[in-house]
Short mmCIF file of C-alpha atoms in Angstrom, two decimals:
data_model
loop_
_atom_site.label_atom_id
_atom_site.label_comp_id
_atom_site.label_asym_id
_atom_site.label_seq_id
_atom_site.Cartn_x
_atom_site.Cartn_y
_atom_site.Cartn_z
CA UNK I 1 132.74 100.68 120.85
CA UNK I 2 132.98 101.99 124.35
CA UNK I 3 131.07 105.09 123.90
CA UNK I 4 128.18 103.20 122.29
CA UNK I 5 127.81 100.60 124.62
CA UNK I 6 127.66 103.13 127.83
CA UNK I 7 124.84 105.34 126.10
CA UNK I 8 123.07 102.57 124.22
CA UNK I 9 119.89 103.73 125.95
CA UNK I 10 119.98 107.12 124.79
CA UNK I 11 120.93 105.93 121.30
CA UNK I 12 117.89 104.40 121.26
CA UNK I 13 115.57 106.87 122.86
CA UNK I 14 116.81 109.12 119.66
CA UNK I 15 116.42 106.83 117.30
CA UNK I 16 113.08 106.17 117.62
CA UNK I 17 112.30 109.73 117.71
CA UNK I 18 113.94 110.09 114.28
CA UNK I 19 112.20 107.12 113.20
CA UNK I 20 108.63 109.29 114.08
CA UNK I 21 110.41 112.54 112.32
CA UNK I 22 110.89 111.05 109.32
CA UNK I 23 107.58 108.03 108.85
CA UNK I 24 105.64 111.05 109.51
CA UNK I 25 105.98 113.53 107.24
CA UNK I 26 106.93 110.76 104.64
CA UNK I 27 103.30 109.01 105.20
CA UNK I 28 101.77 112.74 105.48
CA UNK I 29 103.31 113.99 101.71
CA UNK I 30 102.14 110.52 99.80
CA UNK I 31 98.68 112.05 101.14
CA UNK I 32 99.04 115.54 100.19
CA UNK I 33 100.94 114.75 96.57
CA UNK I 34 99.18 112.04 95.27
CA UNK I 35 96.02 114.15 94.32
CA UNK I 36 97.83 117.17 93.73
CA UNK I 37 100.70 115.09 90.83
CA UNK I 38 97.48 113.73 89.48
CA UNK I 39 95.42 117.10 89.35
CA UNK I 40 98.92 118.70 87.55
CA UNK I 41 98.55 115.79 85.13
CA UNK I 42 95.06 115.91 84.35
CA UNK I 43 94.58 119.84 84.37
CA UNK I 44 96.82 121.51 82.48
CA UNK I 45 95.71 124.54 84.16
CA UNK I 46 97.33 123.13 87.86
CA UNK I 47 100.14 121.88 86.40
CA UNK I 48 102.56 124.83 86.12
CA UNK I 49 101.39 126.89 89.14
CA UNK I 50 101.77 123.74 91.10
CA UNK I 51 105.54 122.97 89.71
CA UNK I 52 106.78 126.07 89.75
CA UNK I 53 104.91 126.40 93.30
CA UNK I 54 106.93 123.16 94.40
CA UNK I 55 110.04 123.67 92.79
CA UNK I 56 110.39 126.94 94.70
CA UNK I 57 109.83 125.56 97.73
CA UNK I 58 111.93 122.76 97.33
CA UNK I 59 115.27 125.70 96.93
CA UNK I 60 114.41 126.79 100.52
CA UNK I 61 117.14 125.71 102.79
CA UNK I 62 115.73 122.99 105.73
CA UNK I 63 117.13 124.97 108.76
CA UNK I 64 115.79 128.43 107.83
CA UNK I 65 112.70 126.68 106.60
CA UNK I 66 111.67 125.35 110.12
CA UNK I 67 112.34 129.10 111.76
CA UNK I 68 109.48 130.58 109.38
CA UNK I 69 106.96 127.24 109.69
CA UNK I 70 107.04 127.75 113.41
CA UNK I 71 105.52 130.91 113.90
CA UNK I 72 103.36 130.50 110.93
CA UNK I 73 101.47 127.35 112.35
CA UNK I 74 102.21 128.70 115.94
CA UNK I 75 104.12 126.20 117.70
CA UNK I 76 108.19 126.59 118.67
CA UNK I 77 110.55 125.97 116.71
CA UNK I 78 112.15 122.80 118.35
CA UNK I 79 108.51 121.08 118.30
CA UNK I 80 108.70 118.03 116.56
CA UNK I 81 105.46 119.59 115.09
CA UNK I 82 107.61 122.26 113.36
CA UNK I 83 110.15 119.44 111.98
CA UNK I 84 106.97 117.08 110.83
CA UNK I 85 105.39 120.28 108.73
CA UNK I 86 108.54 121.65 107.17
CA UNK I 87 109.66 118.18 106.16
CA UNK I 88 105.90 117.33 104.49
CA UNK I 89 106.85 120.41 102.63
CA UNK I 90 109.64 118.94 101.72
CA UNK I 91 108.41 115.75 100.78
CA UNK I 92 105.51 117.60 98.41
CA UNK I 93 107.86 119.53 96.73
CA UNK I 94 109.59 116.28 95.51
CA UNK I 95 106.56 114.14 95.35
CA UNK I 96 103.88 116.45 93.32
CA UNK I 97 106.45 116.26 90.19
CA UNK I 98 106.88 112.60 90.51
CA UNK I 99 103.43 111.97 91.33
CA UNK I 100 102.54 114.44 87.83
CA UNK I 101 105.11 112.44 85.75
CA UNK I 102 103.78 108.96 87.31
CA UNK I 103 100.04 109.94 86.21
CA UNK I 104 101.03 111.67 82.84
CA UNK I 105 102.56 108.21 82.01
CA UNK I 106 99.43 106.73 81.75
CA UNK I 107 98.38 106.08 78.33
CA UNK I 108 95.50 107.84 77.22
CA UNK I 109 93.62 105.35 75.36
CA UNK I 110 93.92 103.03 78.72
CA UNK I 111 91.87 105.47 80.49
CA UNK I 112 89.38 105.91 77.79
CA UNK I 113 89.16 102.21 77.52
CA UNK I 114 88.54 101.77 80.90
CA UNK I 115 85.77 104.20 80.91
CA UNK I 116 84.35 102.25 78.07
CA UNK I 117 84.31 99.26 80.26
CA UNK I 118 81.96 101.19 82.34
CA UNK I 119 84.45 102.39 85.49
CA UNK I 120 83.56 105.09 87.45
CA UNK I 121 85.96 107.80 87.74
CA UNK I 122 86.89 106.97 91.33
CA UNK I 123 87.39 103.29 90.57
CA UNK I 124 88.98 104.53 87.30
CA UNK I 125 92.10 106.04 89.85
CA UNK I 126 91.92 103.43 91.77
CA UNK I 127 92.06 100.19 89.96
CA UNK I 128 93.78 101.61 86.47
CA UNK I 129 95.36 105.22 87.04
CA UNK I 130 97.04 104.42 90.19
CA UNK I 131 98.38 101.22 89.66
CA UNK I 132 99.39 102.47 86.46
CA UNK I 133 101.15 105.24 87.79
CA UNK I 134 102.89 103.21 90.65
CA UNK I 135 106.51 102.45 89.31
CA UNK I 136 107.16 106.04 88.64
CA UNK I 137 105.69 107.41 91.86
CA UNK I 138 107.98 104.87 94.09
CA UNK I 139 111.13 105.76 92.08
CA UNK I 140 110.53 108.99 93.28
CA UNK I 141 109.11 108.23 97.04
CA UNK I 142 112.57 106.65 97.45
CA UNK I 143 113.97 109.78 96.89
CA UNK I 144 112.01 111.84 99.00
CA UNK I 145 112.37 108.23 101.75
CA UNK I 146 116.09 109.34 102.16
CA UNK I 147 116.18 112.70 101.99
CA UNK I 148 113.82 113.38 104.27
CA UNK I 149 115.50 110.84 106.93
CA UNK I 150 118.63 112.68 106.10
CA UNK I 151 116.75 116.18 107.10
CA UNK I 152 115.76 115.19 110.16
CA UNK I 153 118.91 115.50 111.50
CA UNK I 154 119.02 119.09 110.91
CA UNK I 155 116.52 120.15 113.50
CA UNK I 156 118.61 119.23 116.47
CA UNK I 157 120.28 122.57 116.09
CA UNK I 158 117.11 124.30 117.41
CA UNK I 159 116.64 121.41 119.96
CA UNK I 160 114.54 119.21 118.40
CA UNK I 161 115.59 115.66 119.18
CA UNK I 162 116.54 112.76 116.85
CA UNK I 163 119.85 111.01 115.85
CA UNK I 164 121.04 114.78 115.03
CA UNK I 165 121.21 115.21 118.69
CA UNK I 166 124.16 113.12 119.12
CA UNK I 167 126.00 115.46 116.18
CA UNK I 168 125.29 118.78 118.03
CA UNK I 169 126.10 116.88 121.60
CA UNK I 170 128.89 114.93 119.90
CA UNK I 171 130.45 118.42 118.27
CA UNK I 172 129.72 120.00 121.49
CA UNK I 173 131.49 117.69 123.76
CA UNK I 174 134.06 117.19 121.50
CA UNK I 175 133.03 113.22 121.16
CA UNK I 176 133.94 111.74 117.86
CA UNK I 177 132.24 108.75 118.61
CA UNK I 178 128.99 110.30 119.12
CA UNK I 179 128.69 111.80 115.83
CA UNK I 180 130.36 108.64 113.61
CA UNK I 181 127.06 106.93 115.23
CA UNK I 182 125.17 109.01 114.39
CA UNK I 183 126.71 109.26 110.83
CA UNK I 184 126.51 105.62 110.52
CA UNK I 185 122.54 105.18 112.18
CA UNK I 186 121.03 107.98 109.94
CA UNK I 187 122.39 106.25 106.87
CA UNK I 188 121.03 102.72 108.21
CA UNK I 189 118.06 104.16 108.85
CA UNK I 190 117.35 105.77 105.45
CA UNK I 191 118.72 102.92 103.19
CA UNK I 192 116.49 100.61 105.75
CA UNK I 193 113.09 102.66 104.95
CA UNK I 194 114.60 102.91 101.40
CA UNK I 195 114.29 98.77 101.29
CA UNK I 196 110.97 98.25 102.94
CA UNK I 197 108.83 101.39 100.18
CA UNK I 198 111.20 99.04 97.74
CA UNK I 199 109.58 95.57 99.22
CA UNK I 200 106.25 97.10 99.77
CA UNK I 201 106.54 97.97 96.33
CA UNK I 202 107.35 94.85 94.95
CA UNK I 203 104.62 92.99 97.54
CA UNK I 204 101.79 96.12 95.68
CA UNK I 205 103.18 95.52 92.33
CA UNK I 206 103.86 92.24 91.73
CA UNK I 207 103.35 92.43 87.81
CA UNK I 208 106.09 95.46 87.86
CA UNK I 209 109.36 93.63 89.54
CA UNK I 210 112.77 95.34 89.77
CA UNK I 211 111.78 98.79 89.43
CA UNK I 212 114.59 100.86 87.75
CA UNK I 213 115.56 104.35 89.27
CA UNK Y 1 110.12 133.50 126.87
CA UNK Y 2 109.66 130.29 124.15
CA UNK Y 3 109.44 131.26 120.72
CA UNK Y 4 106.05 130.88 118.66
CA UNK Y 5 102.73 130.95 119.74
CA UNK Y 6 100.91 132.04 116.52
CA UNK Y 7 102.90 134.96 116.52
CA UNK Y 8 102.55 137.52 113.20
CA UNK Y 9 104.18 140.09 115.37
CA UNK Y 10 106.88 137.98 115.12
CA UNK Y 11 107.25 138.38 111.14
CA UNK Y 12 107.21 142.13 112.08
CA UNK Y 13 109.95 142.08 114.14
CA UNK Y 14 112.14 140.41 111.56
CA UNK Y 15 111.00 142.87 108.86
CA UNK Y 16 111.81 146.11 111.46
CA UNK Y 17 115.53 144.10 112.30
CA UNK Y 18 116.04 144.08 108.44
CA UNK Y 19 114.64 147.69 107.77
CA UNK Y 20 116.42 149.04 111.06
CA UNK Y 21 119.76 151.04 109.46
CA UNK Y 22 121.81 149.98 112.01
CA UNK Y 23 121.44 146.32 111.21
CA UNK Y 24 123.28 147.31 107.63
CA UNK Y 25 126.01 149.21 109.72
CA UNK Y 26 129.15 147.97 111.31
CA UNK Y 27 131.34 144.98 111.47
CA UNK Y 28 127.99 142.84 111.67
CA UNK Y 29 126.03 144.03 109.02
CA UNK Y 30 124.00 142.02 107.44
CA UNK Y 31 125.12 143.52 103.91
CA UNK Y 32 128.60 142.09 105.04
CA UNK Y 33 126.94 138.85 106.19
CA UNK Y 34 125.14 138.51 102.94
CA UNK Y 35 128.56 138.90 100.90
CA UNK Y 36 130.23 136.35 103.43
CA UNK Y 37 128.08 133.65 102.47
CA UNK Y 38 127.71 134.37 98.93
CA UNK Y 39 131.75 134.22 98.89
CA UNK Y 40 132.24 131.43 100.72
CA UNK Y 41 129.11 129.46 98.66
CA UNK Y 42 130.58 130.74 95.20
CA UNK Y 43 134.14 129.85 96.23
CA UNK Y 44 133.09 125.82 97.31
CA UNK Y 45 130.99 125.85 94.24
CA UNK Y 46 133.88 127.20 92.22
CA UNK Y 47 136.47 124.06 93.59
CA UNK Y 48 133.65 121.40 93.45
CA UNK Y 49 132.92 122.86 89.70
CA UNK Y 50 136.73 122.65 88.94
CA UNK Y 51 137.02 118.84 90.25
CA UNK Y 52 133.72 117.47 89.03
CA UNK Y 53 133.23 119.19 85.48
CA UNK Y 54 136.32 117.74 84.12
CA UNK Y 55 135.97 114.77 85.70
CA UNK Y 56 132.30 114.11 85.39
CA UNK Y 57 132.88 115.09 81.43
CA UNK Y 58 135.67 112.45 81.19
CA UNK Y 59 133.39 110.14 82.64
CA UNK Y 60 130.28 110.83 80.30
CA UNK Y 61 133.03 110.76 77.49
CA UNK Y 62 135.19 107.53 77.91
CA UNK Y 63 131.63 105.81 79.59
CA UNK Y 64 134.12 104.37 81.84
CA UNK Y 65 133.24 104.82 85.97
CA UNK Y 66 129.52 105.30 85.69
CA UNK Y 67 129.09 102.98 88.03
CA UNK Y 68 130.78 104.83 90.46
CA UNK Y 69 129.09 108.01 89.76
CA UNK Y 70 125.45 106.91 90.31
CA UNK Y 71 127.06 105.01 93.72
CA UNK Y 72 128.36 108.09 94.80
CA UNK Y 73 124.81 110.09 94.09
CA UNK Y 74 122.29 108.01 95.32
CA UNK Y 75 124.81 107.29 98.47
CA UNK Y 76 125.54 111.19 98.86
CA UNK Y 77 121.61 112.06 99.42
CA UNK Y 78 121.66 109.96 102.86
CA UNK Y 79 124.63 111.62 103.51
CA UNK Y 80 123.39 113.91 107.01
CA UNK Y 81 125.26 117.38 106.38
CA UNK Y 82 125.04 118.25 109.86
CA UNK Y 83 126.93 115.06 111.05
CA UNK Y 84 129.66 115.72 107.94
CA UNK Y 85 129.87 119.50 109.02
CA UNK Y 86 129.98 118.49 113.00
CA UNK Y 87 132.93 115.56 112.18
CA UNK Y 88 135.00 117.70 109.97
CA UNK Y 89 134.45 120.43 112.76
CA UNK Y 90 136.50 118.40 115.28
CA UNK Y 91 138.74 116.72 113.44
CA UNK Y 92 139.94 120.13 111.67
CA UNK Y 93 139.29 122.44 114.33
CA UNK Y 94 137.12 126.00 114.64
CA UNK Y 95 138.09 128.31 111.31
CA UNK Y 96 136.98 127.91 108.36
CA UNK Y 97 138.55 124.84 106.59
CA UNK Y 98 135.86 122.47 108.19
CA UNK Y 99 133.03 123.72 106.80
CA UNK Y 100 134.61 124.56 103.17
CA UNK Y 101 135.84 120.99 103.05
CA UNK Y 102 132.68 119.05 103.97
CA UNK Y 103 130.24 121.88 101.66
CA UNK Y 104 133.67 120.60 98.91
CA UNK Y 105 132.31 117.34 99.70
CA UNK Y 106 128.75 117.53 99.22
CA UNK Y 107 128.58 119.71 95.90
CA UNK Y 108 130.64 117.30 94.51
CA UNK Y 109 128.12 114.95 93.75
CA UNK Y 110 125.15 116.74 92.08
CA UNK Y 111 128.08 118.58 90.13
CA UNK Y 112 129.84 114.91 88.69
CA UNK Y 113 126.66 113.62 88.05
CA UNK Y 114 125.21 116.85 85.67
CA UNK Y 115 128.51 116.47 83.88
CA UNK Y 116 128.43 113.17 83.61
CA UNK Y 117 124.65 112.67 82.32
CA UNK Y 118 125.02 115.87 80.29
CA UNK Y 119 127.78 114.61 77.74
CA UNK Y 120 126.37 111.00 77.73
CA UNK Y 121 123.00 112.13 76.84
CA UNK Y 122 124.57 113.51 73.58
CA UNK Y 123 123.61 111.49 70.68
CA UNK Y 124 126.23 109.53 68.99
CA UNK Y 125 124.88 109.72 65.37
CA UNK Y 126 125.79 113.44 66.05
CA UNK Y 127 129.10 112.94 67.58
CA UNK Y 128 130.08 110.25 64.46
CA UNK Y 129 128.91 113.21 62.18
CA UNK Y 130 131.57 115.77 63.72
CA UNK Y 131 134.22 112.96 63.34
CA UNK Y 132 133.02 112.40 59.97
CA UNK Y 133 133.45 116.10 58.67
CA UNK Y 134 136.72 116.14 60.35
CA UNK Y 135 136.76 117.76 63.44
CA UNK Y 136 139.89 116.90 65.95
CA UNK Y 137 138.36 115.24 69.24
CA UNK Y 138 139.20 118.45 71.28
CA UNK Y 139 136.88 120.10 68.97
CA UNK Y 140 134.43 117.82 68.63
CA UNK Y 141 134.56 118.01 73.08
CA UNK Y 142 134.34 122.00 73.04
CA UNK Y 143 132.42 122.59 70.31
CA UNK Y 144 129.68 119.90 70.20
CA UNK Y 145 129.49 117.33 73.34
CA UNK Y 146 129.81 120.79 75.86
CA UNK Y 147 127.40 123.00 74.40
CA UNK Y 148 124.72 120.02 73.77
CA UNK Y 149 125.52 118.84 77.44
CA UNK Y 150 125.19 122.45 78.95
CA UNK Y 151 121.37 122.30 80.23
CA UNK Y 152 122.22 119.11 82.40
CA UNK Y 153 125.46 120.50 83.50
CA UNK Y 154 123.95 123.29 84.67
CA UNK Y 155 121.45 121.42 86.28
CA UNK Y 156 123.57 119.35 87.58
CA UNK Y 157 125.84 123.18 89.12
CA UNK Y 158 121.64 124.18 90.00
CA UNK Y 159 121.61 121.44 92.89
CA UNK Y 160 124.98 121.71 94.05
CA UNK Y 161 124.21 125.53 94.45
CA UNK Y 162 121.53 124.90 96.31
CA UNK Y 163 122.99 122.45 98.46
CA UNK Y 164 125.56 124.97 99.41
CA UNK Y 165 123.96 127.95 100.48
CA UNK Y 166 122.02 125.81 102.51
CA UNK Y 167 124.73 123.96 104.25
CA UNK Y 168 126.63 127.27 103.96
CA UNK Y 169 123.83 128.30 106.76
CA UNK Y 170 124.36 125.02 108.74
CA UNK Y 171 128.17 125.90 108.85
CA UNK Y 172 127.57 128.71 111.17
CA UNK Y 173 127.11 126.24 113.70
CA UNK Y 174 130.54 125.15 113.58
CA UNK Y 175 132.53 128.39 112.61
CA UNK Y 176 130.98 131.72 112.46
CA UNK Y 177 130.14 132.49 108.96
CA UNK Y 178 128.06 134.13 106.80
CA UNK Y 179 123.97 134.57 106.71
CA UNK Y 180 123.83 131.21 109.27
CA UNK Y 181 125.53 133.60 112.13
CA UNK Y 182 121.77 135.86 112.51
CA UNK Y 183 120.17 132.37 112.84
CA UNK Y 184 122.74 131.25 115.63
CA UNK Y 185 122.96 134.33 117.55
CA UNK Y 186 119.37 135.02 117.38
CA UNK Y 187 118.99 131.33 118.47
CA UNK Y 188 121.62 131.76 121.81
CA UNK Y 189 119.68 135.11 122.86
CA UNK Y 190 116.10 133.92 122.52
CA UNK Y 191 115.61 136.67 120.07
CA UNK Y 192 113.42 135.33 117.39
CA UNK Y 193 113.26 137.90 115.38
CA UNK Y 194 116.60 137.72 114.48
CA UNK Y 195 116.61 134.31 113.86
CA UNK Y 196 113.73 134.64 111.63
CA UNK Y 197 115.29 138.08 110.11
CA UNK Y 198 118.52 135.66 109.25
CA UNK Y 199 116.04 132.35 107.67
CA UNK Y 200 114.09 135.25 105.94
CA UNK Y 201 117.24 136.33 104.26
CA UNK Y 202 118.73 132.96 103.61
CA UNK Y 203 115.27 131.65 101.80
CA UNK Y 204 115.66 134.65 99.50
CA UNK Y 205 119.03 134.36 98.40
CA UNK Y 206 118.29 130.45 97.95
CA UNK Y 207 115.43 131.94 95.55
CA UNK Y 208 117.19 134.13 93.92
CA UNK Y 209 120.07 131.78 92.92
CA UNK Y 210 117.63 129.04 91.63
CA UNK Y 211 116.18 131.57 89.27
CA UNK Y 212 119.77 132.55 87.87
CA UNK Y 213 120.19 129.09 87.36
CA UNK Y 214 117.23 128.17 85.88
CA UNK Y 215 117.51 131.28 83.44
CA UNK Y 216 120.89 130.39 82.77
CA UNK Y 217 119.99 126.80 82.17
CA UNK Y 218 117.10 127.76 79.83
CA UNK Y 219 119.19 129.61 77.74
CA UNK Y 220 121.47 127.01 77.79
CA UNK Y 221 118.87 124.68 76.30
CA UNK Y 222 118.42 127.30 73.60
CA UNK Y 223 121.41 127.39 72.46
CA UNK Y 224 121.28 123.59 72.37
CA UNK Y 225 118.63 123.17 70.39
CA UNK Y 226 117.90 125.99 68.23
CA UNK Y 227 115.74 124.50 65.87
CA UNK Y 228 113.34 123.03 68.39
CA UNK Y 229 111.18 126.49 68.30
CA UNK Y 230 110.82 126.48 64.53
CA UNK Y 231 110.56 123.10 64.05
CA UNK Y 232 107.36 123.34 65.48
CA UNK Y 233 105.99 126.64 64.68
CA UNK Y 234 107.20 125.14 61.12
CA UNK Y 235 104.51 122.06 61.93
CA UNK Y 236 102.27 124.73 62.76
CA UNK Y 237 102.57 126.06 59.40
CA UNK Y 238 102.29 123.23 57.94
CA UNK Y 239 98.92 122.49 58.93
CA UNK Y 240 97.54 126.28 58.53
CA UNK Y 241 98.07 125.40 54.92
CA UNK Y 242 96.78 121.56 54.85
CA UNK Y 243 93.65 121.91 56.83
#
């Protein structure tokens, strides 16, 4: 392809900033919805103001969601900053239900039985609720893994540059080949991350090996 | 003057834009706006709904193409809209076909998929039951797999929904339409509070239609199992009486 091969450079320049747009905010909701899907499991209490919390956030569209996060947290709107919150908030409202179906799979009498064995509560999550609790939580980390990547591409129409840049430039210029490209690198790119969560998976969990989604 | 900076007063512009009566006067009010992209979501919705119930229920049915439907899901969520709307956009020109096409596109998924899981999740002891009492297989279709498969379809109509009016808002970007139009203008003049009078809007509809839907697919799951709410108020009673 012509096109490609005369603005390779740029191609990549974008590409790597949608690679940061999306590891980001990926990395940042496995933080933020791990302990919250494990509070909603445990506490009964949490669990439907956090759903309900999540789900609702989850029905706000992605555009008009990163024109209210930018004042709010005081940056513009076409700072990658803006993209990287909005997105976590994306990511959480996915992740907290998975994350509260992963840890309410865990069988009660294997948590009581590892108390028995003397574990700590801490190494209790550690070594028996969270490995427990893996398969479900990375069928639904893939999830969030390509939708988010997908997402990115939406904040090039307030300026904020990834491989969405070369739709709004492509549409712009009137450039087909710019946005089949892009087309074409934002799905590589998500079922690429999509395979390495699956082979980090498999290289976590080796007892657990095809995990079904 | 870059937009942000910490800026409340910002939120207060948007509320005076959407309080001001003039913004719900004229050609471009934002009553009209509102209706504009409420029509054109409901009408893609409708088409998706008319191509994807039928088929996804054939599908869940026969059991034949499954294969093909949980392809086309899982491959449809990597799917960027924006690049879909921005293609369509020059290969069908400005107006209103692009975007109504590629939102066609996307709902079509979540919509196949409901319909699909929905009447295959029905249990076949009860479906060999209706045979066995005689109903005719367009009975047995309308009166037994539909109803039990409701919740999921709905679901399944719940994402799509969402989907559109949120690609609905993209699709101002290519053709001026509906609620998306506040965001772009407000976007080409630097004036924020537009912009953020426009997302304000959009988040609420958004809102609003996931609560329809999930009231409509609650009572959905009512009506598909009625006897779930005694059946346990019955266990209940039960033990009251065998302490």
């Amino acid at each position: 392809m012509n096109w490609l091969s005369q603005n390779l450079h740029i191609v990549g320049a974008l590409l790597v900033d949608h690679l940061v747009l999306s590891i980001v905010p990926i990395a940042l909701a496995i933080l933020v919805s791990v302990p919250l899907g494990w509070l909603a499991a445990r506490y009964r209490r949490a669990r439907t103001p956090l759903l309900t919390g999540t789900g609702l956030l989850y029905a706000i569209p992605s555009l008009p969601l990163f024109i209210i996060v930018a004042p709010l947290i005081g940056v513009p709107v076409r700072s990658p900053v803006t993209i990287v919150v909005a997105l976590t908030l994306y990511g959480v409202a996915l992740l907290v239900r998975g994350a509260a179906d992963a840890f309410g799979s865990v069988p009660r009498e294997t948590m009581l039985a590892a108390d028995a064995m003397g574990h700590a509560a801490w190494a209790r999550f550690w070594r028996v609720e969270l490995p427990l609790a893996g398969p479900v939580l990375l069928s639904s980390l893939r999830v969030v893994v390509v939708s988010t990547v997908s997402l990115v591409t939406v904040g090039a129409v307030v300026g904020a540059s990834s491989l969405g840049t070369l739709f709004t430039d492509g549409f712009q210029r009137g450039i087909e080949a710019s946005i089949l490209t892009g087309l074409v690198l934002t799905v590589v790119v998500a079922f690429a991350l999509d395979a390495i969560v699956v082979l980090a998976g498999r290289l976590a969990m080796p007892w657990r090996r095809a995990v079904a989604t | 003057m870059a937009p942000g900076g910490g800026d409340v007063n910002l939120f207060a512009e948007a509320i005076a834009y959407l309080l001001d009566p003039a913004s719900w006067t004229g050609a471009g009010s934002i009553g009209l706006r509102i209706l504009e992209h409420l029509a054109f979501s409901g009408a893609v919705l409708l088409v998706a709904a008319a191509i994807g119930v039928p088929a996804g229920v054939l599908i869940g049915h026969t059991g034949r193409g499954r294969g093909l439907v949980i392809a086309l899901t899982s491959g449809a969520r990597a799917i960027p809209t924006l690049g879909l709307l921005t293609i369509f956009g020059l290969l069908l020109g400005i107006g209103i076909e692009a975007p109504f096409l590629a939102l066609v596109v996307l709902a079509l998924p979540p919509v196949l998929a409901g319909a699909y899981a929905g009447v295959e999740s029905v249990d076949r002891l009860v479906i060999g039951g209706a045979r066995a009492i005689g109903m005719t297989e367009r009975q047995i279709l309308t009166g037994v797999e539909l109803p039990l498969a409701s919740p999921v379809l709905i679901g399944g109509l719940r994402s799509a929904a969402l989907q559109v009016i949120s690609t609905a808002t993209l699709a101002a970007y290519i053709s001026d339409t509906g609620l998306g139009r506040l965001i772009f203008a407000g976007l080409k003049t630097r004036d924020y509070g537009v912009m953020l009078a426009g997302s304000l809007l959009v988040a609420l509809l958004a809102l609003v239609v996931e609560l329809l839907f999930q009231a409509a697919q609650s009572a959905a799951s009512r009506r598909a199992e009625p006897i779930s709410t005694p059946r346990t108020t019955g266990r209940a009673r039960a033990s009251e009486r065998n302490p």
